[in-house]
Tab-separated table of C-alpha atoms (C1' of nucleotides) in Angstrom:
chain	number	residue	atom	x	y	z
A	1001	MET	CA	16.214	-8.609	-24.157
A	1002	ARG	CA	15.963	-12.191	-25.322
A	1003	ASN	CA	12.766	-13.996	-26.157
A	1004	ASN	CA	12.079	-15.737	-22.867
A	1005	GLY	CA	8.703	-17.364	-23.203
A	1006	PHE	CA	7.057	-14.476	-25.002
A	1007	THR	CA	5.316	-15.463	-28.211
A	1008	GLU	CA	5.160	-12.909	-30.988
A	1009	GLU	CA	1.379	-12.625	-31.128
A	1010	ASN	CA	1.346	-11.685	-27.466
A	1011	GLN	CA	3.989	-9.020	-27.787
A	1012	LEU	CA	1.733	-6.030	-28.465
A	1013	SER	CA	-0.783	-6.995	-25.809
A	1014	LEU	CA	1.958	-7.380	-23.229
A	1015	LEU	CA	3.375	-3.990	-24.136
A	1016	ILE	CA	-0.087	-2.513	-23.655
A	1017	TRP	CA	-0.364	-4.134	-20.257
A	1018	LEU	CA	3.029	-2.895	-19.067
A	1019	ARG	CA	2.247	0.613	-20.254
A	1020	LEU	CA	-1.160	0.580	-18.606
A	1021	VAL	CA	0.392	-0.445	-15.288
A	1022	ARG	CA	2.906	2.382	-15.502
A	1023	VAL	CA	0.228	4.957	-16.290
A	1024	TYR	CA	-1.816	3.735	-13.348
A	1025	GLU	CA	1.092	3.763	-10.896
A	1026	ASN	CA	2.405	7.063	-12.131
A	1027	SER	CA	-0.920	8.817	-11.829
A	1028	ASN	CA	-1.522	7.358	-8.404
A	1029	ASP	CA	1.828	8.593	-7.145
A	1030	LEU	CA	1.156	12.043	-8.556
A	1031	SER	CA	-2.262	12.177	-6.919
A	1032	ASN	CA	-0.883	11.097	-3.576
A	1033	GLU	CA	1.750	13.766	-3.800
A	1034	PHE	CA	-0.804	16.406	-4.727
A	1035	LEU	CA	-3.220	15.442	-1.955
A	1036	LYS	CA	-0.482	15.506	0.667
A	1037	GLN	CA	-0.988	19.272	1.005
A	1038	PHE	CA	-4.468	18.480	2.355
A	1039	ASP	CA	-3.199	15.654	4.576
A	1040	LEU	CA	-5.050	13.092	2.478
A	1041	SER	CA	-4.058	9.945	0.636
A	1042	VAL	CA	-5.785	8.933	-2.595
A	1043	ASN	CA	-7.639	6.192	-0.730
A	1044	GLN	CA	-8.850	8.556	1.969
A	1045	PHE	CA	-9.915	10.996	-0.743
A	1046	ASP	CA	-11.817	8.289	-2.635
A	1047	THR	CA	-13.537	7.230	0.576
A	1048	LEU	CA	-14.616	10.782	1.380
A	1049	VAL	CA	-15.945	11.228	-2.167
A	1050	GLN	CA	-18.034	8.071	-1.867
A	1051	ILE	CA	-19.449	9.317	1.434
A	1052	LEU	CA	-20.132	12.750	-0.090
A	1053	ILE	CA	-22.082	11.204	-2.958
A	1054	HIS	CA	-23.995	8.562	-1.015
A	1055	GLN	CA	-24.339	9.882	2.529
A	1056	PRO	CA	-25.823	8.699	4.773
A	1057	VAL	CA	-24.309	5.362	3.808
A	1058	SER	CA	-23.511	2.090	5.564
A	1059	GLN	CA	-20.008	0.694	5.798
A	1060	MET	CA	-20.943	-2.291	3.677
A	1061	GLU	CA	-22.071	0.006	0.878
A	1062	ILE	CA	-18.827	1.952	1.076
A	1063	ALA	CA	-16.903	-1.317	0.828
A	1064	GLU	CA	-18.774	-2.201	-2.352
A	1065	HIS	CA	-18.190	1.186	-3.957
A	1066	LEU	CA	-14.478	1.093	-3.175
A	1067	THR	CA	-14.081	-2.637	-3.865
A	1068	ILE	CA	-12.259	-3.253	-0.594
A	1069	THR	CA	-13.244	-5.521	2.306
A	1070	LYS	CA	-15.437	-4.450	5.203
A	1071	GLY	CA	-12.395	-4.870	7.460
A	1072	GLY	CA	-10.494	-2.353	5.361
A	1073	VAL	CA	-13.402	0.093	5.562
A	1074	SER	CA	-13.522	-0.292	9.320
A	1075	HIS	CA	-9.812	0.585	9.598
A	1076	MET	CA	-10.100	3.464	7.142
A	1077	LEU	CA	-13.128	5.017	8.859
A	1078	GLY	CA	-11.408	4.698	12.217
A	1079	ARG	CA	-8.669	6.967	10.919
A	1080	LEU	CA	-11.071	9.422	9.268
A	1081	GLU	CA	-13.177	9.532	12.424
A	1082	LYS	CA	-10.141	10.314	14.563
A	1083	GLU	CA	-9.496	13.324	12.337
A	1084	GLU	CA	-13.154	14.306	12.711
A	1085	LEU	CA	-13.862	14.216	8.993
A	1086	ILE	CA	-16.732	11.722	9.319
A	1087	GLU	CA	-19.305	10.571	11.851
A	1088	ARG	CA	-20.762	7.120	12.506
A	1089	LYS	CA	-24.305	6.940	13.818
A	1090	GLN	CA	-25.757	3.609	14.869
A	1091	ASP	CA	-29.311	3.176	13.601
A	1092	TRP	CA	-30.678	-0.234	14.502
A	1093	LYS	CA	-28.078	-2.700	13.309
A	1094	VAL	CA	-26.363	-0.453	10.776
A	1095	LYS	CA	-23.897	2.393	11.279
A	1096	TYR	CA	-24.670	5.265	8.985
A	1097	ILE	CA	-21.712	7.347	7.902
A	1098	THR	CA	-21.913	11.060	7.168
A	1099	LEU	CA	-19.369	13.809	6.675
A	1100	THR	CA	-18.800	16.267	9.499
A	1101	GLU	CA	-18.869	19.989	8.800
A	1102	LYS	CA	-15.086	19.823	8.612
A	1103	GLY	CA	-15.095	16.856	6.257
A	1104	GLN	CA	-17.733	18.386	4.000
A	1105	THR	CA	-15.817	21.647	3.702
A	1106	LEU	CA	-12.556	19.851	2.985
A	1107	ILE	CA	-13.852	17.495	0.319
A	1108	GLU	CA	-15.843	20.226	-1.439
A	1109	LYS	CA	-12.638	22.220	-1.683
A	1110	VAL	CA	-10.411	19.367	-2.824
A	1111	LEU	CA	-12.745	17.503	-5.180
A	1112	PRO	CA	-12.728	19.967	-8.076
A	1113	LEU	CA	-8.964	20.401	-7.850
A	1114	GLN	CA	-8.298	16.676	-7.815
A	1115	SER	CA	-10.872	16.079	-10.561
A	1116	ASP	CA	-9.208	18.628	-12.777
A	1117	PHE	CA	-5.865	16.995	-12.206
A	1118	GLN	CA	-7.138	13.485	-12.769
A	1119	ALA	CA	-8.826	14.625	-15.969
A	1120	SER	CA	-5.767	16.522	-17.189
A	1121	LEU	CA	-3.957	13.206	-17.506
A	1122	PHE	CA	-5.884	12.689	-20.707
A	1123	ASP	CA	-5.245	16.137	-22.148
A	1124	PRO	CA	-2.991	14.801	-24.912
A	1125	LEU	CA	-6.027	13.058	-26.423
A	1126	THR	CA	-8.582	14.905	-28.534
A	1127	ASP	CA	-12.234	14.621	-27.566
A	1128	GLU	CA	-12.751	12.170	-30.396
A	1129	GLU	CA	-9.800	10.060	-29.246
A	1130	LYS	CA	-11.107	10.081	-25.688
A	1131	LYS	CA	-14.374	8.585	-26.863
A	1132	VAL	CA	-12.550	5.886	-28.799
A	1133	PHE	CA	-10.257	5.181	-25.861
A	1134	TYR	CA	-13.160	4.987	-23.459
A	1135	ASN	CA	-15.077	2.568	-25.646
A	1136	MET	CA	-12.072	0.285	-25.952
A	1137	LEU	CA	-11.592	0.368	-22.184
A	1138	LYS	CA	-15.228	-0.561	-21.707
A	1139	LYS	CA	-14.809	-3.563	-24.018
A	1140	ILE	CA	-11.712	-4.663	-22.132
A	1141	HIS	CA	-13.392	-4.179	-18.790
A	1142	ARG	CA	-16.480	-6.133	-19.746
A	1143	HIS	CA	-14.287	-8.920	-21.048
A	1144	SER	CA	-12.212	-9.062	-17.858
A	1145	GLN	CA	-15.380	-9.354	-15.818
A	1146	ASP	CA	-16.480	-12.293	-17.941
A	1147	VAL	CA	-13.146	-14.012	-17.351
A	1148	ASN	CA	-13.807	-13.419	-13.691
A	1149	ARG	CA	-16.711	-15.798	-13.781
A	1150	LEU	CA	-14.993	-18.610	-15.665
A	1151	PRO	CA	-12.782	-21.269	-14.088
A	1152	ARG	CA	-9.197	-20.858	-15.256
A	1153	GLY	CA	-7.105	-24.008	-15.224
A	1154	VAL	CA	-3.664	-24.574	-16.705
A	1155	GLN	CA	-4.887	-25.365	-20.187
B	1489	MET	CA	-25.746	11.014	-8.419
B	1490	ARG	CA	-25.710	14.776	-8.171
B	1491	ASN	CA	-23.137	17.049	-9.728
B	1492	ASN	CA	-20.748	17.492	-6.822
B	1493	GLY	CA	-17.808	19.464	-8.085
B	1494	PHE	CA	-17.550	17.674	-11.409
B	1495	THR	CA	-17.437	20.016	-14.376
B	1496	GLU	CA	-18.921	18.788	-17.631
B	1497	GLU	CA	-15.731	18.971	-19.668
B	1498	ASN	CA	-14.041	16.689	-17.160
B	1499	GLN	CA	-16.763	14.090	-17.180
B	1500	LEU	CA	-15.441	11.864	-19.957
B	1501	SER	CA	-11.864	11.975	-18.696
B	1502	LEU	CA	-12.988	11.021	-15.210
B	1503	LEU	CA	-15.016	8.135	-16.565
B	1504	ILE	CA	-11.917	6.960	-18.408
B	1505	TRP	CA	-9.877	7.136	-15.234
B	1506	LEU	CA	-12.405	5.192	-13.158
B	1507	ARG	CA	-12.647	2.528	-15.830
B	1508	LEU	CA	-8.882	2.262	-16.145
B	1509	VAL	CA	-8.549	1.741	-12.400
B	1510	ARG	CA	-11.144	-1.027	-12.465
B	1511	VAL	CA	-9.440	-2.784	-15.370
B	1512	TYR	CA	-6.128	-2.602	-13.550
B	1513	GLU	CA	-7.494	-3.890	-10.250
B	1514	ASN	CA	-9.584	-6.560	-11.876
B	1515	SER	CA	-6.724	-7.928	-13.920
B	1516	ASN	CA	-4.390	-7.880	-10.938
B	1517	ASP	CA	-6.843	-9.847	-8.838
B	1518	LEU	CA	-7.278	-12.383	-11.620
B	1519	SER	CA	-3.526	-12.775	-12.018
B	1520	ASN	CA	-3.008	-13.247	-8.312
B	1521	GLU	CA	-5.699	-15.876	-8.266
B	1522	PHE	CA	-4.171	-17.660	-11.239
B	1523	LEU	CA	-0.642	-17.595	-9.838
B	1524	LYS	CA	-1.780	-18.955	-6.501
B	1525	GLN	CA	-1.560	-22.482	-7.916
B	1526	PHE	CA	2.200	-21.912	-8.224
B	1527	ASP	CA	2.461	-20.325	-4.778
B	1528	LEU	CA	3.320	-16.969	-6.320
B	1529	SER	CA	1.894	-13.468	-6.080
B	1530	VAL	CA	1.952	-11.106	-9.044
B	1531	ASN	CA	4.747	-9.138	-7.410
B	1532	GLN	CA	6.861	-12.215	-6.795
B	1533	PHE	CA	6.228	-13.276	-10.375
B	1534	ASP	CA	7.253	-9.870	-11.732
B	1535	THR	CA	10.409	-9.968	-9.633
B	1536	LEU	CA	11.366	-13.410	-10.882
B	1537	VAL	CA	10.773	-12.302	-14.486
B	1538	GLN	CA	13.066	-9.317	-14.032
B	1539	ILE	CA	15.760	-11.583	-12.594
B	1540	LEU	CA	15.271	-14.063	-15.455
B	1541	ILE	CA	15.755	-11.335	-18.037
B	1542	HIS	CA	18.614	-9.475	-16.382
B	1543	GLN	CA	20.495	-12.020	-14.276
B	1544	PRO	CA	22.988	-11.644	-12.771
B	1545	VAL	CA	21.540	-8.371	-11.524
B	1546	SER	CA	22.029	-6.145	-8.476
B	1547	GLN	CA	19.208	-5.340	-6.067
B	1548	MET	CA	19.330	-1.682	-7.027
B	1549	GLU	CA	18.732	-2.583	-10.663
B	1550	ILE	CA	15.798	-4.777	-9.725
B	1551	ALA	CA	14.352	-1.899	-7.715
B	1552	GLU	CA	14.540	0.347	-10.778
B	1553	HIS	CA	12.909	-2.184	-13.075
B	1554	LEU	CA	10.056	-2.804	-10.648
B	1555	THR	CA	9.738	0.844	-9.565
B	1556	ILE	CA	9.801	-0.056	-5.873
B	1557	THR	CA	12.294	1.004	-3.198
B	1558	LYS	CA	15.470	-0.903	-2.384
B	1559	GLY	CA	13.940	-1.707	1.002
B	1560	GLY	CA	11.023	-3.393	-0.717
B	1561	VAL	CA	13.406	-5.398	-2.887
B	1562	SER	CA	15.359	-6.494	0.182
B	1563	HIS	CA	12.162	-7.794	1.824
B	1564	MET	CA	10.946	-9.443	-1.359
B	1565	LEU	CA	14.248	-11.208	-2.059
B	1566	GLY	CA	14.386	-12.409	1.545
B	1567	ARG	CA	11.149	-14.258	0.945
B	1568	LEU	CA	12.198	-15.620	-2.456
B	1569	GLU	CA	15.545	-16.734	-1.008
B	1570	LYS	CA	13.829	-18.572	1.813
B	1571	GLU	CA	11.888	-20.527	-0.803
B	1572	GLU	CA	15.159	-21.193	-2.639
B	1573	LEU	CA	13.991	-19.594	-5.872
B	1574	ILE	CA	16.913	-17.128	-6.018
B	1575	GLU	CA	20.493	-16.796	-4.806
B	1576	ARG	CA	22.436	-13.741	-3.658
B	1577	LYS	CA	26.176	-13.728	-4.244
B	1578	GLN	CA	28.262	-10.926	-2.810
B	1579	ASP	CA	30.821	-9.655	-5.337
B	1580	TRP	CA	32.785	-6.755	-3.937
B	1581	LYS	CA	30.218	-4.266	-2.718
B	1582	VAL	CA	27.262	-5.544	-4.759
B	1583	LYS	CA	25.065	-8.591	-4.279
B	1584	TYR	CA	24.335	-10.245	-7.584
B	1585	ILE	CA	21.034	-12.058	-7.814
B	1586	THR	CA	20.467	-15.141	-9.927
B	1587	LEU	CA	17.721	-17.741	-10.156
B	1588	THR	CA	18.342	-21.141	-8.617
B	1589	GLU	CA	17.678	-24.258	-10.653
B	1590	LYS	CA	14.309	-24.446	-8.921
B	1591	GLY	CA	13.484	-20.800	-9.628
B	1592	GLN	CA	14.556	-21.063	-13.256
B	1593	THR	CA	12.400	-24.130	-13.831
B	1594	LEU	CA	9.406	-22.555	-12.146
B	1595	ILE	CA	9.493	-19.236	-13.957
B	1596	GLU	CA	10.103	-20.848	-17.344
B	1597	LYS	CA	7.000	-22.907	-16.792
B	1598	VAL	CA	4.806	-20.087	-15.503
B	1599	LEU	CA	5.892	-17.221	-17.755
B	1600	PRO	CA	4.234	-18.362	-20.991
B	1601	LEU	CA	1.011	-19.224	-19.160
B	1602	GLN	CA	0.848	-15.930	-17.369
B	1603	SER	CA	1.820	-14.020	-20.528
B	1604	ASP	CA	-0.961	-15.673	-22.461
B	1605	PHE	CA	-3.429	-14.761	-19.778
B	1606	GLN	CA	-2.223	-11.196	-19.456
B	1607	ALA	CA	-2.419	-10.812	-23.231
B	1608	SER	CA	-5.845	-12.393	-23.463
B	1609	LEU	CA	-7.230	-9.427	-21.563
B	1610	PHE	CA	-7.043	-7.494	-24.797
B	1611	ASP	CA	-8.648	-10.158	-26.975
B	1612	PRO	CA	-11.792	-8.105	-27.544
B	1613	LEU	CA	-9.688	-5.600	-29.508
B	1614	THR	CA	-8.685	-6.208	-33.111
B	1615	ASP	CA	-4.989	-5.951	-33.998
B	1616	GLU	CA	-5.660	-2.553	-35.515
B	1617	GLU	CA	-7.436	-1.382	-32.373
B	1618	LYS	CA	-4.600	-2.633	-30.220
B	1619	LYS	CA	-2.152	-0.462	-32.130
B	1620	VAL	CA	-4.392	2.568	-31.728
B	1621	PHE	CA	-4.913	1.835	-28.050
B	1622	TYR	CA	-1.213	1.375	-27.464
B	1623	ASN	CA	-0.333	4.653	-29.155
B	1624	MET	CA	-2.863	6.540	-27.065
B	1625	LEU	CA	-1.484	4.942	-23.908
B	1626	LYS	CA	2.016	6.005	-24.905
B	1627	LYS	CA	0.854	9.595	-25.363
B	1628	ILE	CA	-0.831	9.555	-21.961
B	1629	HIS	CA	2.186	7.967	-20.325
B	1630	ARG	CA	4.633	10.448	-21.793
B	1631	HIS	CA	2.377	13.293	-20.698
B	1632	SER	CA	2.119	11.962	-17.139
B	1633	GLN	CA	5.886	11.772	-16.927
B	1634	ASP	CA	6.134	15.407	-17.979
B	1635	VAL	CA	3.705	16.407	-15.250
B	1636	ASN	CA	5.993	14.500	-12.927
B	1637	ARG	CA	8.736	17.006	-13.460
B	1638	LEU	CA	6.665	20.135	-13.009
B	1639	PRO	CA	5.869	21.716	-9.648
B	1640	ARG	CA	2.178	21.374	-8.950
B	1641	GLY	CA	0.634	24.014	-6.726
B	1642	VAL	CA	-3.092	24.513	-6.208
B	1643	GLN	CA	-3.883	24.865	-9.907
C	347	DT	C1'	47.559	6.423	4.867
C	348	DC	C1'	43.990	8.487	7.291
C	349	DT	C1'	39.635	10.446	6.854
C	350	DC	C1'	35.509	11.300	4.748
C	351	DA	C1'	31.869	10.826	1.347
C	352	DT	C1'	29.285	7.606	-1.151
C	353	DC	C1'	26.642	3.760	-2.118
C	354	DA	C1'	24.480	-1.165	-1.762
C	355	DG	C1'	21.942	-3.438	1.117
C	356	DT	C1'	19.670	-4.258	5.885
C	357	DA	C1'	16.757	-3.282	9.879
C	358	DT	C1'	13.091	-0.993	12.066
C	359	DA	C1'	8.967	1.397	12.650
C	360	DC	C1'	5.030	2.627	10.226
C	361	DT	C1'	0.931	2.493	6.842
C	362	DA	C1'	-2.739	0.186	4.603
C	363	DG	C1'	-4.761	-3.477	3.114
C	364	DT	C1'	-6.700	-8.902	3.613
C	365	DA	C1'	-8.652	-13.013	5.807
C	366	DA	C1'	-10.853	-14.970	9.283
C	367	DA	C1'	-12.515	-15.270	13.886
C	368	DC	C1'	-15.419	-12.826	16.854
C	369	DT	C1'	-19.400	-9.749	18.750
C	370	DT	C1'	-23.740	-8.129	18.703
C	371	DA	C1'	-28.194	-7.204	17.086
C	372	DA	C1'	-32.055	-8.524	14.050
C	373	DA	C1'	-34.777	-11.722	11.662
C	374	DT	C1'	-36.588	-16.406	11.182
C	375	DT	C1'	-38.544	-20.451	12.513
C	376	DC	C1'	-40.281	-23.846	15.319
D	879	DG	C1'	-40.872	-16.605	22.876
D	880	DA	C1'	-36.530	-19.418	22.783
D	881	DA	C1'	-33.126	-21.053	19.659
D	882	DT	C1'	-30.897	-20.541	15.431
D	883	DT	C1'	-29.306	-18.081	11.495
D	884	DT	C1'	-27.852	-14.073	9.278
D	885	DA	C1'	-25.626	-9.747	8.672
D	886	DA	C1'	-22.823	-5.417	10.026
D	887	DG	C1'	-19.014	-4.128	11.944
D	888	DT	C1'	-14.651	-4.991	14.900
D	889	DT	C1'	-10.482	-7.158	16.003
D	890	DT	C1'	-6.343	-9.714	15.322
D	891	DA	C1'	-2.710	-11.689	12.916
D	892	DC	C1'	-0.573	-11.393	8.679
D	893	DT	C1'	1.360	-9.531	4.101
D	894	DA	C1'	3.724	-6.163	1.476
D	895	DG	C1'	5.160	-2.026	0.756
D	896	DT	C1'	7.582	2.959	2.318
D	897	DA	C1'	10.816	6.030	4.734
D	898	DT	C1'	14.580	6.475	7.367
D	899	DA	C1'	18.365	5.335	10.107
D	900	DC	C1'	22.024	2.259	10.124
D	901	DT	C1'	26.107	-0.956	8.536
D	902	DG	C1'	29.945	-1.872	6.125
D	903	DA	C1'	32.831	-1.606	2.159
D	904	DT	C1'	34.795	1.202	-1.649
D	905	DG	C1'	37.109	4.955	-3.345
D	906	DA	C1'	38.869	9.796	-3.353
D	907	DG	C1'	41.334	13.783	-1.379
D	908	DA	C1'	44.614	15.791	1.891
DNA sequence: TCTCATCAGTATACTAGTAAACTTAAATTC
DNA sequence: GAATTTAAGTTTACTAGTATACTGATGAGA
């Protein structure tokens, strides 16, 4: 692989980024595969978890928790409603979302299994390393949110 | 937030996972926003970079590098071809992909800018911390690939 | 050499999201 | 209290990927 526009000082950071992307994609694929036995995708699972934690909850609030648009939530809930996992109840102007009996039972069964799996990804790290890793991630996250608020031209 | 199915030992690992997802999504959004000035998405950019590095290259090889399906590559290249950034040349059974003059010029301009940005995400870490972070990521990645090859029943 | 398997790439139907226009109800303001 | 603004949610058109069936060419075996 030739040096096509990569400067040396960037090299390590770019390797980190590529690796991080792979870890993310890999874990997501594994989770999707695992959840298939419950007829759920990762996104459906995440949505149900947010409803479990916050119910009764408006669609706008769900959108904020999941960082997707209200349109996306509307689509998603349409599918979950058709499978009778959630209910929408109009109260004044807002629709409040709750889990149905069926949805509650399902998510309470799946959540601990999926949590254990998600957590097991980090098994190769010691507890001490996990703390270090987490703190670094927090720094990176905070920094990326700052960038978010700055204009970024071609300098 | 009540304790809904989360065990205590998992807590830190789950926090890591949630944070990692946010960092990934956040950085992706920022990159997409940045690349918009060149009429590129992150995925188009990544594709062009792979072609730059490996050209001439078959569509199957591109699919492997990007970890998407050959169908996805076919769609993607259709779009890039329409914008005259790449060329497909049939040689025997295989189509070999190369950048056009226009594509080459564009990606050589954008790559260093985008690399600098991508790398700047990790600015809050010292060089020493970056090495530590990278090594942990490698461990996690290798572990997740092992999981990949094991059958995963309900625990 | 004919047939059959294989493999690169394409086409089609589907999933899941976004953006933006639209609907409807509530809140505000005159 | 009528008119306007605001906000929640829906709808539609669009983007980008997957899975799967298909096309067409290569290469191998009888």
